[in-house]
Amino acid sequence: MRLQLGVLLSGSGSNLQAVIDRIEQGSLQADIRLVLANRPGAYGLQRATRHSLSTKVLEPSGFSSRQDYDLAVAEALKSAGAQTIALAGYMRLVSAAFIQRFQGRVLNIHPALLPSFKGLQAQKQAVDYGVRIAGATVHFVDEQLDHGPIILQAAAPVTDGLDEQELSRRILELEHRIYPQAVQWLAEGRLRVRQGRVTLERSGEPLADTQELGPCLIQPPLERGF
Ligand code: GRF
C-alpha cells in the first residue's frame, strides 16, 4: 500500500526534494498529501508547488500555545489525508499530542550520529568538538528533541581541515539517500519497534551487513533504487 505522507519543513526542502525524486522515479511507494511550513518564505514550498503538491503555511504567532499550534498542524495534515509525517528540516519541537495523533508514525532526519550533537548546527558542533566520524540519522520521533528509535544511520569521515560547510554538504548528500529509503521501509511495513529499538524485516534479497558508499558507511544498507 502506498504511504500517505505529510511533510513538515521550515527551510530549503532538499530532503523533500529527495523524497519527491524517489517517488517520481518509482522507487518510493508514497503520495505526498501536504507540505506544511511554519514559515511563509520556506523554499521547500516552492519545490512542492513545482511538483503540483498541496502546500499550507501555518505561522505559530497566530496560536496561543505550542499545543494549539500542533493540533492545528495535525488537523491540516489529517484533513489532507496524511497518515505518516516526515519532518524535513522542521525547526520546531513537536508535542506529545501531535505524535499521538499519528500513532508513532512521525519520522525525522538529523545531520548527526545521534545521540551526539542534538539541536541546531549539529555539523558545526561536530567540527568544533573534533570528532573524526560524523553523519546523519533517521529516527522515529518522540517528544524529546532529536530523540526516538533509530531507523538508519550514515557515517562520514571528518578529514583534516574539513570545514563545517563541506561537512554539511557531504552529510546532506547522505541524507538524500537514507531518508527516502527509511520512508520506503515504513511504506513496506518492514519496521518494527520494540523497547525503543527498530528492527528491519529483511526482504527476500540478502543484504550486505553494511554498505560502503565511497568513504561513508550506511547501516542498514540501502536497497536497490536508493
Ligand atoms: C537537514 O540537514 C536535516 O537533517 C535537518 O535540517 C536540514 C534540512 O535541510 N533536520 P533541507 O531543508 O531538507 O534542505
Short mmCIF file of C-alpha atoms and ligand atoms in Angstrom, two decimals:
data_model
loop_
_atom_site.label_atom_id
_atom_site.label_comp_id
_atom_site.label_asym_id
_atom_site.label_seq_id
_atom_site.Cartn_x
_atom_site.Cartn_y
_atom_site.Cartn_z
CA MET A 1 0.00 0.00 0.00
CA ARG A 2 1.25 3.49 -0.77
CA LEU A 3 2.18 5.61 2.20
CA GLN A 4 0.10 8.76 2.62
CA LEU A 5 2.74 11.26 3.61
CA GLY A 6 2.69 14.74 5.09
CA VAL A 7 5.92 16.73 5.13
CA LEU A 8 6.72 19.47 7.64
CA LEU A 9 9.53 21.87 6.87
CA SER A 10 10.94 25.29 7.65
CA GLY A 11 13.59 25.86 5.03
CA SER A 12 15.23 24.74 1.82
CA GLY A 13 13.44 21.42 1.50
CA SER A 14 16.23 19.49 -0.20
CA ASN A 15 15.16 16.38 1.74
CA LEU A 16 11.62 16.92 0.50
CA GLN A 17 13.09 17.09 -3.00
CA ALA A 18 14.90 13.78 -2.48
CA VAL A 19 11.62 12.16 -1.44
CA ILE A 20 9.78 13.67 -4.42
CA ASP A 21 12.50 12.45 -6.78
CA ARG A 22 12.32 8.87 -5.48
CA ILE A 23 8.53 8.90 -5.75
CA GLU A 24 8.74 10.16 -9.32
CA GLN A 25 11.37 7.53 -10.15
CA GLY A 26 9.03 4.87 -8.82
CA SER A 27 11.28 3.53 -6.05
CA LEU A 28 9.31 5.11 -3.19
CA GLN A 29 5.70 3.95 -2.80
CA ALA A 30 4.27 7.11 -1.26
CA ASP A 31 1.97 10.02 -2.07
CA ILE A 32 2.69 13.41 -0.56
CA ARG A 33 -0.69 14.71 0.60
CA LEU A 34 0.51 18.01 2.05
CA VAL A 35 3.69 20.02 2.52
CA LEU A 36 3.24 22.30 5.51
CA ALA A 37 5.66 25.03 6.60
CA ASN A 38 5.77 27.19 9.69
CA ARG A 39 7.39 29.99 7.66
CA PRO A 40 5.91 31.53 4.54
CA GLY A 41 9.35 32.03 2.98
CA ALA A 42 10.43 28.39 3.21
CA TYR A 43 11.92 27.48 -0.16
CA GLY A 44 10.60 23.93 0.22
CA LEU A 45 7.13 25.33 -0.51
CA GLN A 46 8.29 26.38 -3.96
CA ARG A 47 9.73 22.94 -4.60
CA ALA A 48 6.39 21.42 -3.63
CA THR A 49 4.43 23.77 -5.89
CA ARG A 50 6.76 22.98 -8.78
CA HIS A 51 5.68 19.35 -8.43
CA SER A 52 2.00 20.28 -8.08
CA LEU A 53 1.83 19.26 -4.42
CA SER A 54 -0.58 20.87 -1.96
CA THR A 55 1.04 23.32 0.41
CA LYS A 56 -0.01 25.18 3.52
CA VAL A 57 1.62 27.71 5.81
CA LEU A 58 0.69 27.90 9.46
CA GLU A 59 2.57 30.51 11.43
CA PRO A 60 2.94 29.82 15.16
CA SER A 61 2.39 33.50 16.00
CA GLY A 62 -1.34 33.04 15.36
CA PHE A 63 -1.67 30.49 18.20
CA SER A 64 -1.66 30.90 21.94
CA SER A 65 0.30 27.75 22.80
CA ARG A 66 2.57 25.16 21.24
CA GLN A 67 -0.11 22.55 21.80
CA ASP A 68 -2.78 24.62 19.98
CA TYR A 69 -0.42 25.16 17.09
CA ASP A 70 0.49 21.48 16.87
CA LEU A 71 -3.15 20.47 16.96
CA ALA A 72 -3.92 22.81 14.06
CA VAL A 73 -0.97 21.38 12.12
CA ALA A 74 -2.14 17.83 12.85
CA GLU A 75 -5.67 18.71 11.77
CA ALA A 76 -4.45 20.19 8.48
CA LEU A 77 -2.37 17.09 7.79
CA LYS A 78 -5.19 14.71 8.68
CA SER A 79 -7.75 16.52 6.55
CA ALA A 80 -5.32 16.35 3.63
CA GLY A 81 -5.21 12.58 4.10
CA ALA A 82 -1.69 12.31 5.56
CA GLN A 83 -1.17 9.32 7.85
CA THR A 84 2.60 9.39 8.21
CA ILE A 85 4.63 12.52 8.83
CA ALA A 86 8.18 13.27 7.72
CA LEU A 87 9.89 16.18 9.45
CA ALA A 88 12.32 17.56 6.90
CA GLY A 89 14.22 20.48 8.32
CA TYR A 90 11.29 21.43 10.55
CA MET A 91 12.75 23.76 13.14
CA ARG A 92 10.24 23.10 15.87
CA LEU A 93 9.87 20.57 18.63
CA VAL A 94 6.64 18.63 18.14
CA SER A 95 4.45 17.98 21.16
CA ALA A 96 3.34 14.59 22.51
CA ALA A 97 -0.24 15.36 21.43
CA PHE A 98 0.93 15.69 17.84
CA ILE A 99 2.91 12.45 17.93
CA GLN A 100 -0.01 10.55 19.46
CA ARG A 101 -2.28 11.70 16.66
CA PHE A 102 -0.07 9.88 14.19
CA GLN A 103 0.44 6.79 16.35
CA GLY A 104 4.20 6.92 16.29
CA ARG A 105 4.35 7.36 12.52
CA VAL A 106 6.41 10.53 12.66
CA LEU A 107 9.95 10.46 11.25
CA ASN A 108 12.80 12.93 11.46
CA ILE A 109 16.21 13.31 9.90
CA HIS A 110 19.04 14.89 11.84
CA PRO A 111 22.51 15.78 10.50
CA ALA A 112 24.49 13.97 13.22
CA LEU A 113 25.06 10.50 14.56
CA LEU A 114 22.52 10.62 17.37
CA PRO A 115 22.60 10.69 20.33
CA SER A 116 25.54 13.05 19.70
CA PHE A 117 25.02 16.67 18.68
CA LYS A 118 21.30 17.23 19.03
CA GLY A 119 19.71 20.55 18.23
CA LEU A 120 20.86 23.36 15.99
CA GLN A 121 24.06 23.46 13.93
CA ALA A 122 24.84 19.81 14.52
CA GLN A 123 27.56 19.81 11.87
CA LYS A 124 29.26 22.80 13.50
CA GLN A 125 29.02 21.08 16.87
CA ALA A 126 30.74 18.03 15.35
CA VAL A 127 33.55 20.07 13.76
CA ASP A 128 34.05 22.17 16.90
CA TYR A 129 34.23 19.04 19.04
CA GLY A 130 36.79 17.48 16.73
CA VAL A 131 35.03 14.19 16.02
CA ARG A 132 36.58 12.05 13.30
CA ILE A 133 33.32 10.44 12.19
CA ALA A 134 30.13 12.47 11.65
CA GLY A 135 26.91 11.58 9.88
CA ALA A 136 23.14 11.59 9.73
CA THR A 137 20.30 9.73 11.45
CA VAL A 138 16.71 8.92 10.51
CA HIS A 139 14.60 8.15 13.55
CA PHE A 140 11.06 7.87 14.82
CA VAL A 141 10.13 10.99 16.73
CA ASP A 142 9.20 11.12 20.38
CA GLU A 143 8.55 14.23 22.43
CA GLN A 144 12.22 14.90 23.17
CA LEU A 145 14.42 16.88 20.82
CA ASP A 146 16.16 14.76 18.15
CA HIS A 147 15.27 11.63 20.06
CA GLY A 148 13.45 8.38 19.41
CA PRO A 149 14.10 4.91 17.96
CA ILE A 150 16.81 4.98 15.28
CA ILE A 151 15.98 3.53 11.87
CA LEU A 152 19.04 4.26 9.81
CA GLN A 153 22.41 5.98 10.15
CA ALA A 154 25.06 7.06 7.69
CA ALA A 155 28.60 7.87 8.81
CA ALA A 156 31.06 10.16 7.07
CA PRO A 157 34.73 10.71 7.95
CA VAL A 158 35.84 14.14 9.11
CA THR A 159 39.19 14.50 7.41
CA ASP A 160 41.83 17.01 8.49
CA GLY A 161 40.84 20.57 7.67
CA LEU A 162 37.27 19.69 6.63
CA ASP A 163 35.15 22.70 7.46
CA GLU A 164 31.56 22.90 8.55
CA GLN A 165 30.27 23.86 5.08
CA GLU A 166 31.91 20.93 3.34
CA LEU A 167 30.89 18.51 6.08
CA SER A 168 27.30 19.76 5.84
CA ARG A 169 27.35 19.24 2.07
CA ARG A 170 28.61 15.67 2.44
CA ILE A 171 26.12 14.86 5.17
CA LEU A 172 23.26 16.33 3.13
CA GLU A 173 24.16 14.03 0.22
CA LEU A 174 23.86 11.09 2.59
CA GLU A 175 20.59 12.42 3.98
CA HIS A 176 19.11 12.44 0.50
CA ARG A 177 19.93 8.74 0.19
CA ILE A 178 18.83 7.49 3.59
CA TYR A 179 15.62 9.45 4.20
CA PRO A 180 13.69 8.14 1.18
CA GLN A 181 14.92 4.63 1.99
CA ALA A 182 13.62 4.82 5.56
CA VAL A 183 10.25 6.09 4.31
CA GLN A 184 10.07 3.22 1.83
CA TRP A 185 10.76 0.66 4.57
CA LEU A 186 7.92 2.16 6.54
CA ALA A 187 5.70 2.00 3.44
CA GLU A 188 6.55 -1.68 3.10
CA GLY A 189 5.60 -2.26 6.74
CA ARG A 190 9.04 -3.68 7.49
CA LEU A 191 9.99 -1.57 10.50
CA ARG A 192 9.24 -2.96 13.96
CA VAL A 193 9.82 -1.00 17.15
CA ARG A 194 10.27 -2.96 20.35
CA GLN A 195 11.58 -1.44 23.56
CA GLY A 196 12.97 1.56 21.75
CA ARG A 197 14.82 -0.50 19.13
CA VAL A 198 13.96 -0.66 15.47
CA THR A 199 14.36 -3.84 13.52
CA LEU A 200 14.07 -4.06 9.77
CA GLU A 201 12.40 -7.15 8.46
CA ARG A 202 14.51 -8.48 5.65
CA SER A 203 13.04 -8.70 2.20
CA GLY A 204 13.68 -11.79 0.07
CA GLU A 205 17.01 -10.49 -1.09
CA PRO A 206 20.06 -10.98 1.10
CA LEU A 207 21.63 -7.69 2.11
CA ALA A 208 25.21 -6.86 2.85
CA ASP A 209 25.96 -6.35 6.55
CA THR A 210 26.69 -2.68 5.97
CA GLN A 211 27.10 -0.56 2.90
CA GLU A 212 30.11 1.46 1.92
CA LEU A 213 29.44 4.49 -0.18
CA GLY A 214 32.80 5.99 -1.07
CA PRO A 215 34.35 6.65 2.33
CA CYS A 216 30.92 6.56 4.00
CA LEU A 217 29.12 3.77 5.78
CA ILE A 218 25.38 3.16 5.85
CA GLN A 219 23.58 0.79 8.20
CA PRO A 220 21.22 -0.90 7.45
CA PRO A 221 22.40 -0.83 3.83
CA LEU A 222 20.29 0.80 1.16
CA GLU A 223 18.36 -1.35 -1.24
CA ARG A 224 18.08 -1.18 -5.00
CA GLY A 225 16.68 2.16 -6.17
CA PHE A 226 18.15 4.17 -3.29
C1 GRF B 1 18.91 18.82 7.17
O1 GRF B 1 20.28 18.87 7.43
C2 GRF B 1 18.19 17.97 8.16
O2 GRF B 1 18.95 16.91 8.64
C3 GRF B 1 17.92 18.95 9.28
O3 GRF B 1 17.64 20.16 8.64
C4 GRF B 1 18.25 20.18 7.35
C5 GRF B 1 17.16 20.42 6.37
O4 GRF B 1 17.64 20.58 5.07
N1 GRF B 1 16.90 18.46 10.15
P1 GRF B 1 16.62 20.68 3.88
O5 GRF B 1 15.61 21.76 4.24
O6 GRF B 1 15.97 19.34 3.71
O7 GRF B 1 17.46 21.08 2.70
#
